[in-house]
Amino acid sequence: MIRSMGWSTCICLYTLILSSLSPTTAFISSGIQDARRNKCKGRCESSLVFTNLAKDVQSKHGFEERNSQIRNILQDNKYDERWKEIRVEDLPLVAEVFIAGSSEIGIIKSFKTSKAIQNASIDEIGDKIISPLVEVLVVQPNVDYTAQEIVKDNMHVVDVGQITSILPLPSQKDITKYASFLSQELDQAITFLQEEVPVNYSENLMQSLYERNTRQSTKNSSSTQLTKKQINKLASTLGNTEYSNHLQNLLKKVGKMMLPNGKTRLLDSVDVAKSLFADKLLTKDQSKLRIMLAASKILAADVELGGRFKRSACLLVSTDLMSIDDPEIKSISILNGGWIAVDESVKVGAEARKFAERSLSMIDEKNKSQKKVVTSADERIMYRLECLAMGEELGTSNDSKDLELDVREALTALQEEHSPEGAHNALLKIGKWSVQQLDGVNDKRQSMEKMFSPWPADVLECATSLQNIERQRMQALTAKCIENKNKENLVEGRVDLTNLSAVCIDAKRASFRDDALGLRQRASTRRRVKKGSKWELLIHIADVSDLYVSEPVPKLSTDLSILRKTAEHRGESRYDLRMPLHLMPPVALDALALNSKRPFEKSQSKFVNRCVTLWVYLDSKTGRVLDAGLERTLVKNTIALSFEEATQILEFPSSESLSTSQSQMKMLLSLLEQYLQTWKEYRLQNNTAAQNRERKLQAKELVSRATGANSRDDGARGSFQLSRGHRVVDNALDLHGVVLGQLLRKEKAPIPRVSGNNKNSGGRLGSGPLRRFIDGMIQRQALAVLCGYGGKPMTWKECSEVNKAATKSVNNIKNLKSSKKSALVNRNSNDIAKKRKALRALASHFASSNRTAQGNVISALSTGNNNEVVLPGIGLVVRCRGVQGTLKSGLKVKVRVVELDADKGKIDVELDTPKVEK
């Protein structure tokens, strides 16, 4: 056959033979180049040269040697874990393919060489790398692929770089039947994700896998990888420029994919499928194929929605041709690809941009209603924007660089300034906040006055419906309580306590009251209490269970789940902003809050309050808890007192000059104070957590006084007070948390908690349902376990999910950069002018004594926050150098002034002595 061919044809076939012998690339050896330069004079000589050269390249000194070299290089450096050789007879195979900007499931039908390679001469091919083309049939859910038109429309030719990963799934030779079967399985996999996978499970799963992946990368970051010099040295041993360049690129890319221990950094559908198996989301009806397809869809959706992972495509290692007579591909060798975790800075930037794109695209132009937030990054960015828009102060410099990177990127993508005004406009633009026109606005005004509400329109609508429902329910309950002459009878399953007084002690600026205190004589309850106790303490908490119960409330015509989701997403209220950022719309909070009246005045509202009441009997001498329980109750309008008013009543010298109602109020408060203080002393003697907390509270009050920030009674802007009125409420809510926890643990029931609040920490439990989402869920669990109301109690797993959701929401809304502020912090005001004034006063004090500021030793008080100390007299909090660890809260120390620049508002101090002043 060779003798019948021309010389150019023989050389061309000879080139193909040499190409087929290379597992890494197809190129022409130096022997071929020599053959081209030889001038053979006869066909026999040509045939002889051809045969000898073919034998030479097939020897261990030709392509086989180079095949062995590249494999040895990958093995020696532990880079061969994802090595995969795909032969033509192995096809078809299922793969993840990147087409038109999205990840699809496809079936690899065949490999092809380009027409340029097929028609090229030896001189044109030279030492070029042969990159194969891949013919892929894209599989869509629920499609019949037996029709040729469907197959034709979904057939694509791609290069190896568009193949993300080869899936370890069985194949069938009949590609149309296989595609139809795969299409049905894909449809079932999508149904499985929609119906059987819990809400937000995929998001939490991918975040967990990202954190695991990044931890592995960080743990092995110090291990050595191939350096650029080592890579160049290995590539130079191959003796071919094109081949050396190919090996260099291969080693650089695979080095980023692998850890030094030979394990991969890549994540693929197998890893996600293993997590699905581990979490027991599977049944016997779900095939391995279906789960693998579901895992692939979870990965694809996460990459599209978030910024945690990016594609790391398959890497071509070698192409093996059939023979010199057939230029078709025999097999290819690849390093299987997947998805690789990106750096945190890249991640947050991508998440911010995707948040902006998604938020704008999801707006319903008809009612400007923001649809469901789909990722945890979206939630975090949304909350941070809300805090910024409500006036959160990030530092003394007011520089936009104090904002988190994702917030800045989101504002940039939304074409808004990096400022509170920009955040305000962004929230309106994406529909998270709504705009309402005020009635009676003068038409002659050039611009209409608008009222902005930090809530979507659908949430406001639901809140208004709740307000109307609650008003009607309270009217009906009030009428029934009036008819209920015998207070021992239940009213709609609730204990009628409307004949007893209840006092609500809160801050002056409190808008929504959710707790109240009262007393009831033991004789009226007919309870048998060991060792006896005359009074039963009553701690009333506003009943918000309708929002959180697992079973729908029959009498409610409105679905309140949207308010529950709103509370879950926000986590807790924030009152340290220019304007408060509430847990739910004020309309809803007002409907759920306790109705109250000012002391000694007639009530304007005769509505009763629905409460969840904890009753407790305390030993009046020792303070021990004798008995306790939980009831659903009805309480009349509470008497609203500020902390200052309650303190004044308690400190009033004599009850003789008081009116009857005033004397009754003083007696009620005095009894509450007496019983609660006795219990507090008992707890301090027997609980370490309570002792630590008490020390922190006292130190916090000292710091607040030293900074001059104790003028407010609500704890805002660094203020803190421990008046007698504060003590009564603080002790009562501590008692509520301790006793409620004991009752639930006695029933062996799990308790939802935010991270950091465990049973030993002595934290509050279920006492602030209008301020904290977790307290609403605790109330639901308490009612289900102790009162049999609202459906089945939550399981340990359900409580764990609630804990994660609450902790995530709380972390989202907090100021994430609070630990990175300037060394100078003024807790009383962020006005730099006031700081300069305070520092000038200190400098003047030194000057009056003919002393310079530097080197002077002054007294300071530790705040208990890392190395911060407060300078009494000028009310400034500064960072102190030379502190090992954290100074105890309230510790009096001496500090030495290192630098003082009043004009710049800067002061640096260092610890002079850690001794405590007596």
PDB file of C-alpha atoms in Angstrom, residues 19 236 290 301 347 360 510 648 723 768 772 775 805 810 824:
ATOM      1  CA  SER A  19       1.000  11.441  16.838  1.00  0.00           C
ATOM      2  CA  SER A 236      12.885  21.268  29.765  1.00  0.00           C
ATOM      3  CA  ARG A 290     -30.948  10.303  40.482  1.00  0.00           C
ATOM      4  CA  ALA A 301     -27.415  26.382  41.183  1.00  0.00           C
ATOM      5  CA  LYS A 347     -16.240  35.378  47.200  1.00  0.00           C
ATOM      6  CA  LEU A 360     -33.102  44.058  40.470  1.00  0.00           C
ATOM      7  CA  ALA A 510     -40.088  51.933  75.138  1.00  0.00           C
ATOM      8  CA  GLN A 648     -38.931  56.571  93.075  1.00  0.00           C
ATOM      9  CA  SER A 723     -31.328  51.365  89.715  1.00  0.00           C
ATOM     10  CA  GLY A 768     -38.346  39.069  74.699  1.00  0.00           C
ATOM     11  CA  ARG A 772     -35.796  38.355  69.419  1.00  0.00           C
ATOM     12  CA  ASP A 775     -37.578  33.917  72.104  1.00  0.00           C
ATOM     13  CA  ALA A 805     -31.032  30.235  61.676  1.00  0.00           C
ATOM     14  CA  VAL A 810     -28.005  37.796  64.624  1.00  0.00           C
ATOM     15  CA  LEU A 824      -9.914  56.204  70.019  1.00  0.00           C
TER      16      LEU A 824
END
